[in-house]
PDB file of C-alpha atoms in Angstrom:
ATOM      1  CA  UNK A  24       0.233  -0.449   0.152  1.00 89.00           C
ATOM      2  CA  UNK A  25       1.108   3.618   0.428  1.00 91.00           C
ATOM      3  CA  UNK A  26       3.965   2.889   3.211  1.00 93.00           C
ATOM      4  CA  UNK A  27       7.684   3.113   2.618  1.00 93.00           C
ATOM      5  CA  UNK A  28       7.617  -0.882   3.596  1.00 92.00           C
ATOM      6  CA  UNK A  29       5.759  -3.322   1.760  1.00 93.00           C
ATOM      7  CA  UNK A  30       6.447  -7.050   1.903  1.00 93.00           C
ATOM      8  CA  UNK A  31       5.494 -10.019   4.243  1.00 93.00           C
ATOM      9  CA  UNK A  32       6.350  -9.864   8.023  1.00 93.00           C
ATOM     10  CA  UNK A  33       5.252 -11.682  10.800  1.00 94.00           C
ATOM     11  CA  UNK A  34       3.590 -10.312  13.425  1.00 95.00           C
ATOM     12  CA  UNK A  35       2.117 -11.615  16.823  1.00 96.00           C
ATOM     13  CA  UNK A  36      -1.836 -11.278  17.226  1.00 95.00           C
ATOM     14  CA  UNK A  37      -3.092  -8.754  19.349  1.00 96.00           C
ATOM     15  CA  UNK A  38      -0.022  -6.142  17.444  1.00 97.00           C
ATOM     16  CA  UNK A  39      -1.918  -2.848  17.302  1.00 97.00           C
ATOM     17  CA  UNK A  40      -2.974  -2.087  13.054  1.00 97.00           C
ATOM     18  CA  UNK A  41      -0.668   1.945  14.349  1.00 97.00           C
ATOM     19  CA  UNK A  42       2.253  -0.755  15.334  1.00 97.00           C
ATOM     20  CA  UNK A  43       1.964  -2.439  11.743  1.00 97.00           C
ATOM     21  CA  UNK A  44       1.113   0.472   9.112  1.00 96.00           C
ATOM     22  CA  UNK A  45       3.787   3.000  11.515  1.00 94.00           C
ATOM     23  CA  UNK A  46       7.083   1.088  13.140  1.00 95.00           C
ATOM     24  CA  UNK A  47       6.903  -2.383  10.741  1.00 95.00           C
ATOM     25  CA  UNK A  48       5.731  -0.163   7.452  1.00 95.00           C
ATOM     26  CA  UNK A  49       7.370   3.247   7.870  1.00 94.00           C
ATOM     27  CA  UNK A  50       4.800   5.477   7.657  1.00 93.00           C
ATOM     28  CA  UNK A  51       3.242   6.969   4.327  1.00 92.00           C
ATOM     29  CA  UNK A  52       4.604   7.459   1.405  1.00 89.00           C
ATOM     30  CA  UNK A  53       5.921  11.833   0.273  1.00 82.00           C
ATOM     31  CA  UNK A  54       4.445  12.611   3.902  1.00 83.00           C
ATOM     32  CA  UNK A  55       1.103  12.092   2.260  1.00 89.00           C
ATOM     33  CA  UNK A  56      -2.029  11.369   5.092  1.00 93.00           C
ATOM     34  CA  UNK A  57      -3.019   7.874   5.992  1.00 96.00           C
ATOM     35  CA  UNK A  58      -6.374   7.487   5.219  1.00 96.00           C
ATOM     36  CA  UNK A  59      -7.305   3.715   6.362  1.00 98.00           C
ATOM     37  CA  UNK A  60      -6.728   0.402   5.568  1.00 97.00           C
ATOM     38  CA  UNK A  61      -8.111  -2.981   5.320  1.00 97.00           C
ATOM     39  CA  UNK A  62      -7.395  -5.913   6.155  1.00 97.00           C
ATOM     40  CA  UNK A  63      -8.087  -9.373   5.128  1.00 94.00           C
ATOM     41  CA  UNK A  64      -8.269  -9.718   0.830  1.00 93.00           C
ATOM     42  CA  UNK A  65     -10.976  -8.594  -1.450  1.00 94.00           C
ATOM     43  CA  UNK A  66     -13.480  -9.699   1.018  1.00 96.00           C
ATOM     44  CA  UNK A  67     -12.489  -7.251   3.946  1.00 96.00           C
ATOM     45  CA  UNK A  68     -13.878  -4.469   5.565  1.00 97.00           C
ATOM     46  CA  UNK A  69     -11.817  -1.383   5.754  1.00 97.00           C
ATOM     47  CA  UNK A  70     -11.011   0.695   8.763  1.00 98.00           C
ATOM     48  CA  UNK A  71     -10.033   4.328   9.348  1.00 97.00           C
ATOM     49  CA  UNK A  72      -6.764   5.363  10.730  1.00 97.00           C
ATOM     50  CA  UNK A  73      -8.472   7.040  13.228  1.00 97.00           C
ATOM     51  CA  UNK A  74      -9.176   3.573  14.275  1.00 97.00           C
ATOM     52  CA  UNK A  75      -5.272   2.502  14.627  1.00 97.00           C
ATOM     53  CA  UNK A  76      -4.684   0.765  17.711  1.00 97.00           C
ATOM     54  CA  UNK A  77      -7.238  -0.970  17.407  1.00 97.00           C
ATOM     55  CA  UNK A  78      -5.432  -4.556  18.106  1.00 97.00           C
ATOM     56  CA  UNK A  79      -5.097  -7.098  15.229  1.00 97.00           C
ATOM     57  CA  UNK A  80      -6.956 -10.476  15.780  1.00 96.00           C
ATOM     58  CA  UNK A  81     -10.349 -12.234  14.638  1.00 96.00           C
ATOM     59  CA  UNK A  82     -12.293 -10.489  17.099  1.00 97.00           C
ATOM     60  CA  UNK A  83     -11.392  -7.242  16.996  1.00 97.00           C
ATOM     61  CA  UNK A  84     -11.746  -6.979  13.242  1.00 97.00           C
ATOM     62  CA  UNK A  85     -14.465  -8.628  12.187  1.00 96.00           C
ATOM     63  CA  UNK A  86     -16.206  -5.810  15.368  1.00 96.00           C
ATOM     64  CA  UNK A  87     -15.323  -3.114  13.224  1.00 97.00           C
ATOM     65  CA  UNK A  88     -16.699  -4.222   9.360  1.00 96.00           C
ATOM     66  CA  UNK A  89     -13.745  -6.744   8.763  1.00 96.00           C
ATOM     67  CA  UNK A  90     -12.014 -10.400   8.648  1.00 96.00           C
ATOM     68  CA  UNK A  91      -8.266 -11.476   9.594  1.00 95.00           C
ATOM     69  CA  UNK A  92      -8.796 -13.657   5.629  1.00 92.00           C
ATOM     70  CA  UNK A  93      -5.337 -13.595   4.486  1.00 88.00           C
ATOM     71  CA  UNK A  94      -3.473 -11.853   6.872  1.00 92.00           C
ATOM     72  CA  UNK A  95      -3.307  -9.563   4.393  1.00 94.00           C
ATOM     73  CA  UNK A  96      -3.878  -4.958   5.058  1.00 96.00           C
ATOM     74  CA  UNK A  97      -3.096  -2.088   1.913  1.00 96.00           C
ATOM     75  CA  UNK A  98      -2.914   1.027   3.656  1.00 97.00           C
ATOM     76  CA  UNK A  99      -4.288   4.322   2.056  1.00 96.00           C
ATOM     77  CA  UNK A 100      -4.187   7.729   2.309  1.00 94.00           C
ATOM     78  CA  UNK A 101      -5.839  11.012   0.833  1.00 93.00           C
ATOM     79  CA  UNK A 102      -5.433   9.751  -3.119  1.00 92.00           C
ATOM     80  CA  UNK A 103      -7.623   6.738  -2.223  1.00 95.00           C
ATOM     81  CA  UNK A 104     -11.663   7.495  -2.949  1.00 97.00           C
ATOM     82  CA  UNK A 105     -13.213   4.608  -0.877  1.00 98.00           C
ATOM     83  CA  UNK A 106     -16.658   4.747  -2.586  1.00 98.00           C
ATOM     84  CA  UNK A 107     -13.643   3.994  -5.857  1.00 97.00           C
ATOM     85  CA  UNK A 108     -12.160   1.508  -3.546  1.00 97.00           C
ATOM     86  CA  UNK A 109     -15.260  -0.351  -2.848  1.00 98.00           C
ATOM     87  CA  UNK A 110     -16.090  -0.277  -6.645  1.00 98.00           C
ATOM     88  CA  UNK A 111     -13.659  -1.587  -7.575  1.00 98.00           C
ATOM     89  CA  UNK A 112     -13.606  -4.945  -4.928  1.00 97.00           C
ATOM     90  CA  UNK A 113     -17.183  -5.455  -5.532  1.00 98.00           C
ATOM     91  CA  UNK A 114     -16.608  -5.923  -9.743  1.00 98.00           C
ATOM     92  CA  UNK A 115     -13.753  -8.628  -8.068  1.00 97.00           C
ATOM     93  CA  UNK A 116     -15.782 -10.203  -6.307  1.00 97.00           C
ATOM     94  CA  UNK A 117     -19.570  -9.825  -8.732  1.00 96.00           C
ATOM     95  CA  UNK A 118     -16.550 -11.286 -11.218  1.00 96.00           C
ATOM     96  CA  UNK A 119     -15.234 -14.356  -8.435  1.00 96.00           C
ATOM     97  CA  UNK A 120     -18.737 -15.296  -7.567  1.00 95.00           C
ATOM     98  CA  UNK A 121     -20.059 -18.651  -8.968  1.00 95.00           C
ATOM     99  CA  UNK A 122     -23.528 -18.023  -9.471  1.00 92.00           C
ATOM    100  CA  UNK A 123     -25.007 -20.606  -7.938  1.00 93.00           C
ATOM    101  CA  UNK A 124     -26.909 -18.351  -5.021  1.00 92.00           C
ATOM    102  CA  UNK A 125     -29.137 -16.467  -7.235  1.00 95.00           C
ATOM    103  CA  UNK A 126     -28.101 -13.435  -3.871  1.00 95.00           C
ATOM    104  CA  UNK A 127     -24.510 -13.358  -4.380  1.00 96.00           C
ATOM    105  CA  UNK A 128     -24.674 -13.530  -7.798  1.00 96.00           C
ATOM    106  CA  UNK A 129     -27.062 -10.270  -8.168  1.00 97.00           C
ATOM    107  CA  UNK A 130     -26.579  -8.657  -5.223  1.00 97.00           C
ATOM    108  CA  UNK A 131     -22.597  -8.543  -5.558  1.00 97.00           C
ATOM    109  CA  UNK A 132     -23.912  -7.254  -9.494  1.00 97.00           C
ATOM    110  CA  UNK A 133     -26.397  -4.662  -7.756  1.00 98.00           C
ATOM    111  CA  UNK A 134     -23.764  -3.414  -5.958  1.00 98.00           C
ATOM    112  CA  UNK A 135     -21.230  -2.860  -8.291  1.00 98.00           C
ATOM    113  CA  UNK A 136     -23.958  -0.862  -9.773  1.00 98.00           C
ATOM    114  CA  UNK A 137     -25.420   1.463  -7.271  1.00 98.00           C
ATOM    115  CA  UNK A 138     -21.673   2.282  -6.785  1.00 98.00           C
ATOM    116  CA  UNK A 139     -20.718   2.742 -10.472  1.00 98.00           C
ATOM    117  CA  UNK A 140     -23.896   5.333 -10.841  1.00 98.00           C
ATOM    118  CA  UNK A 141     -22.017   7.299  -7.830  1.00 98.00           C
ATOM    119  CA  UNK A 142     -18.322   7.166  -8.638  1.00 97.00           C
ATOM    120  CA  UNK A 143     -20.176   8.519 -12.358  1.00 96.00           C
ATOM    121  CA  UNK A 144     -22.604  11.203 -10.502  1.00 95.00           C
ATOM    122  CA  UNK A 145     -25.914   9.403 -10.845  1.00 96.00           C
ATOM    123  CA  UNK A 146     -25.932   8.719  -7.811  1.00 96.00           C
ATOM    124  CA  UNK A 147     -28.551   9.910  -4.393  1.00 97.00           C
ATOM    125  CA  UNK A 148     -28.929   9.649  -1.487  1.00 97.00           C
ATOM    126  CA  UNK A 149     -31.078   6.808  -2.007  1.00 97.00           C
ATOM    127  CA  UNK A 150     -28.610   4.790  -3.140  1.00 98.00           C
ATOM    128  CA  UNK A 151     -27.110   5.060   0.878  1.00 98.00           C
ATOM    129  CA  UNK A 152     -30.295   3.095   2.041  1.00 97.00           C
ATOM    130  CA  UNK A 153     -30.444   0.838  -0.288  1.00 98.00           C
ATOM    131  CA  UNK A 154     -26.864  -0.805  -0.106  1.00 98.00           C
ATOM    132  CA  UNK A 155     -27.033  -0.840   3.554  1.00 98.00           C
ATOM    133  CA  UNK A 156     -30.277  -2.840   3.170  1.00 97.00           C
ATOM    134  CA  UNK A 157     -29.140  -5.309   0.001  1.00 97.00           C
ATOM    135  CA  UNK A 158     -25.366  -5.474   1.897  1.00 97.00           C
ATOM    136  CA  UNK A 159     -27.256  -7.307   4.803  1.00 97.00           C
ATOM    137  CA  UNK A 160     -29.096  -9.301   3.106  1.00 97.00           C
ATOM    138  CA  UNK A 161     -26.065 -10.828   0.385  1.00 97.00           C
ATOM    139  CA  UNK A 162     -24.393 -11.499   4.153  1.00 96.00           C
ATOM    140  CA  UNK A 163     -27.036 -13.313   5.302  1.00 96.00           C
ATOM    141  CA  UNK A 164     -27.867 -15.199   2.476  1.00 96.00           C
ATOM    142  CA  UNK A 165     -25.703 -16.478   0.614  1.00 96.00           C
ATOM    143  CA  UNK A 166     -24.202 -20.123   0.933  1.00 95.00           C
ATOM    144  CA  UNK A 167     -20.606 -19.192   1.094  1.00 95.00           C
ATOM    145  CA  UNK A 168     -17.560 -17.099   2.356  1.00 94.00           C
ATOM    146  CA  UNK A 169     -17.366 -15.279  -0.558  1.00 95.00           C
ATOM    147  CA  UNK A 170     -21.029 -13.771  -0.475  1.00 96.00           C
ATOM    148  CA  UNK A 171     -20.807 -14.120   3.052  1.00 97.00           C
ATOM    149  CA  UNK A 172     -17.893 -11.182   3.287  1.00 96.00           C
ATOM    150  CA  UNK A 173     -18.725  -9.730  -0.539  1.00 97.00           C
ATOM    151  CA  UNK A 174     -20.715  -6.605   1.212  1.00 97.00           C
ATOM    152  CA  UNK A 175     -17.416  -5.438   3.772  1.00 97.00           C
ATOM    153  CA  UNK A 176     -15.588  -3.419   1.445  1.00 97.00           C
ATOM    154  CA  UNK A 177     -19.429  -1.522   0.266  1.00 98.00           C
ATOM    155  CA  UNK A 178     -20.645  -1.546   4.017  1.00 98.00           C
ATOM    156  CA  UNK A 179     -17.335  -0.230   6.200  1.00 98.00           C
ATOM    157  CA  UNK A 180     -16.600   2.912   3.493  1.00 98.00           C
ATOM    158  CA  UNK A 181     -20.312   3.146   4.425  1.00 98.00           C
ATOM    159  CA  UNK A 182     -20.035   3.094   8.008  1.00 97.00           C
ATOM    160  CA  UNK A 183     -16.276   5.326   8.888  1.00 98.00           C
ATOM    161  CA  UNK A 184     -16.584   7.154   4.719  1.00 98.00           C
ATOM    162  CA  UNK A 185     -19.856   8.103   4.330  1.00 97.00           C
ATOM    163  CA  UNK A 186     -18.999  11.963   4.375  1.00 97.00           C
ATOM    164  CA  UNK A 187     -16.871  10.446   1.037  1.00 97.00           C
ATOM    165  CA  UNK A 188     -19.996   9.381  -0.805  1.00 98.00           C
ATOM    166  CA  UNK A 189     -22.395  12.389   0.361  1.00 97.00           C
ATOM    167  CA  UNK A 190     -19.886  14.344  -1.919  1.00 96.00           C
ATOM    168  CA  UNK A 191     -19.614  12.986  -4.600  1.00 97.00           C
ATOM    169  CA  UNK A 192     -23.637  12.458  -5.097  1.00 97.00           C
ATOM    170  CA  UNK A 193     -24.817  15.864  -3.212  1.00 96.00           C
ATOM    171  CA  UNK A 194     -21.542  18.000  -5.031  1.00 94.00           C
ATOM    172  CA  UNK A 195     -20.851  15.646  -7.758  1.00 94.00           C
ATOM    173  CA  UNK A 196     -17.171  15.348  -6.533  1.00 92.00           C
ATOM    174  CA  UNK A 197     -14.528  12.633  -6.518  1.00 94.00           C
ATOM    175  CA  UNK A 198     -12.582  14.844  -2.427  1.00 91.00           C
ATOM    176  CA  UNK A 199      -9.400  12.255  -4.097  1.00 92.00           C
ATOM    177  CA  UNK A 200      -9.904  13.073  -6.963  1.00 88.00           C
ATOM    178  CA  UNK A 201     -10.102   9.598  -8.815  1.00 92.00           C
ATOM    179  CA  UNK A 202     -13.532   9.337 -10.512  1.00 94.00           C
ATOM    180  CA  UNK A 203     -12.881  10.376 -13.847  1.00 90.00           C
ATOM    181  CA  UNK A 204     -16.129  11.063 -14.174  1.00 91.00           C
ATOM    182  CA  UNK A 205     -16.084  13.348 -10.851  1.00 93.00           C
ATOM    183  CA  UNK A 206     -12.497  15.763 -11.851  1.00 90.00           C
ATOM    184  CA  UNK A 207     -11.883  18.874 -14.224  1.00 90.00           C
ATOM    185  CA  UNK A 208      -8.423  19.603 -15.017  1.00 93.00           C
ATOM    186  CA  UNK A 209      -7.738  23.277 -15.258  1.00 95.00           C
ATOM    187  CA  UNK A 210      -3.848  25.498 -15.818  1.00 97.00           C
ATOM    188  CA  UNK A 211      -2.899  27.874 -13.495  1.00 96.00           C
ATOM    189  CA  UNK A 212      -1.348  30.417 -12.724  1.00 96.00           C
ATOM    190  CA  UNK A 213       2.235  28.276 -12.812  1.00 96.00           C
ATOM    191  CA  UNK A 214       2.599  27.840 -15.754  1.00 97.00           C
ATOM    192  CA  UNK A 215       5.308  28.659 -18.205  1.00 96.00           C
ATOM    193  CA  UNK A 216       4.116  27.757 -21.827  1.00 96.00           C
ATOM    194  CA  UNK A 217       6.435  24.921 -22.336  1.00 96.00           C
ATOM    195  CA  UNK A 218       4.123  23.657 -24.400  1.00 96.00           C
ATOM    196  CA  UNK A 219       4.990  19.926 -22.364  1.00 96.00           C
ATOM    197  CA  UNK A 220       0.687  19.009 -21.436  1.00 97.00           C
ATOM    198  CA  UNK A 221      -0.129  19.968 -25.515  1.00 95.00           C
ATOM    199  CA  UNK A 222       2.455  17.870 -26.816  1.00 95.00           C
ATOM    200  CA  UNK A 223       1.392  14.815 -24.727  1.00 96.00           C
ATOM    201  CA  UNK A 224      -2.218  15.569 -25.188  1.00 96.00           C
ATOM    202  CA  UNK A 225      -4.018  12.657 -27.603  1.00 95.00           C
ATOM    203  CA  UNK A 226      -7.407  14.282 -27.455  1.00 95.00           C
ATOM    204  CA  UNK A 227      -6.254  17.799 -28.690  1.00 95.00           C
ATOM    205  CA  UNK A 228      -7.736  19.140 -25.532  1.00 97.00           C
ATOM    206  CA  UNK A 229      -5.283  22.029 -24.580  1.00 97.00           C
ATOM    207  CA  UNK A 230      -3.507  25.059 -26.365  1.00 95.00           C
ATOM    208  CA  UNK A 231      -2.547  28.369 -25.705  1.00 95.00           C
ATOM    209  CA  UNK A 232       0.732  30.369 -27.711  1.00 95.00           C
ATOM    210  CA  UNK A 233       4.284  29.252 -26.455  1.00 94.00           C
ATOM    211  CA  UNK A 234       5.711  31.189 -23.087  1.00 94.00           C
ATOM    212  CA  UNK A 235       2.273  32.054 -22.697  1.00 95.00           C
ATOM    213  CA  UNK A 236      -0.632  29.941 -19.986  1.00 96.00           C
ATOM    214  CA  UNK A 237      -2.657  27.342 -21.812  1.00 97.00           C
ATOM    215  CA  UNK A 238      -5.895  26.162 -21.079  1.00 96.00           C
ATOM    216  CA  UNK A 239      -8.095  22.666 -21.070  1.00 97.00           C
ATOM    217  CA  UNK A 240     -11.024  22.611 -23.390  1.00 96.00           C
ATOM    218  CA  UNK A 241     -12.781  20.435 -20.967  1.00 91.00           C
ATOM    219  CA  UNK A 242     -15.049  19.666 -23.405  1.00 92.00           C
ATOM    220  CA  UNK A 243     -12.712  17.674 -25.430  1.00 94.00           C
ATOM    221  CA  UNK A 244     -11.124  16.002 -22.354  1.00 94.00           C
ATOM    222  CA  UNK A 245     -10.476  12.687 -22.057  1.00 93.00           C
ATOM    223  CA  UNK A 246      -9.452  12.833 -18.175  1.00 90.00           C
ATOM    224  CA  UNK A 247      -6.771  10.307 -18.738  1.00 91.00           C
ATOM    225  CA  UNK A 248      -3.968  12.661 -16.506  1.00 90.00           C
ATOM    226  CA  UNK A 249      -1.422  12.628 -18.854  1.00 95.00           C
ATOM    227  CA  UNK A 250      -0.926  16.608 -18.869  1.00 96.00           C
ATOM    228  CA  UNK A 251      -1.050  16.671 -14.891  1.00 93.00           C
ATOM    229  CA  UNK A 252       2.271  13.829 -14.823  1.00 93.00           C
ATOM    230  CA  UNK A 253       4.086  15.750 -16.942  1.00 96.00           C
ATOM    231  CA  UNK A 254       3.996  19.781 -15.999  1.00 96.00           C
ATOM    232  CA  UNK A 255       6.988  20.418 -13.905  1.00 95.00           C
ATOM    233  CA  UNK A 256       5.747  23.087 -12.370  1.00 96.00           C
ATOM    234  CA  UNK A 257       2.570  22.085 -10.917  1.00 94.00           C
ATOM    235  CA  UNK A 258       0.207  23.830 -13.336  1.00 96.00           C
ATOM    236  CA  UNK A 259      -2.216  21.380 -13.722  1.00 95.00           C
ATOM    237  CA  UNK A 260      -4.753  20.435 -11.333  1.00 91.00           C
ATOM    238  CA  UNK A 261      -7.597  18.702 -10.613  1.00 86.00           C
ATOM    239  CA  UNK A 262     -11.148  20.173  -9.010  1.00 81.00           C
TER     240      UNK A 262
END
């Protein structure tokens, strides 16, 4: 994840998440703020930084809405969108469902569709209530462990990061700048008119004269991020 030291480590049962992330993992990369960890693999829940004193054991993780699972831990920082994260893992679980149980097959599919709507700016507050109603049904009516744990990424992010969902829905904004349909690329006054962004744009959405501030046409921009990656002056920003 987004920490300095990644890899395979053996730790005693009951060690805190904080010790694993900060002492063993070395803390965040590039002075960013750690937001959460996901434990247990794709069907694990997300635990916010405010709860990092939580001991890593079966009971504590279950109470927090996650699982021990495979023993894996993914560390996320402020550049991680929790809606996008839940959508990513729900898509994986949807595709891994064997299809035997109707509730798992259709439940994971419907959860993914709702998350996709939210990340694309089509979400409503009623969608949140639907996810909170659908998740427990999938959890308790599925026949195997995959279906029973598949709602964890959704329910835990809703529980601890509900404000991010609301911001996607009400303000049509992704705070982490991840959901492409909810971000706009602009060029600020730091632009020197070097032309690197213009040359990198495959959509020909950037225009401007040499040594003058360039402009991005939002109607042509495909939001690939190429302009931001090549800019040496931090002139390309997302809103």
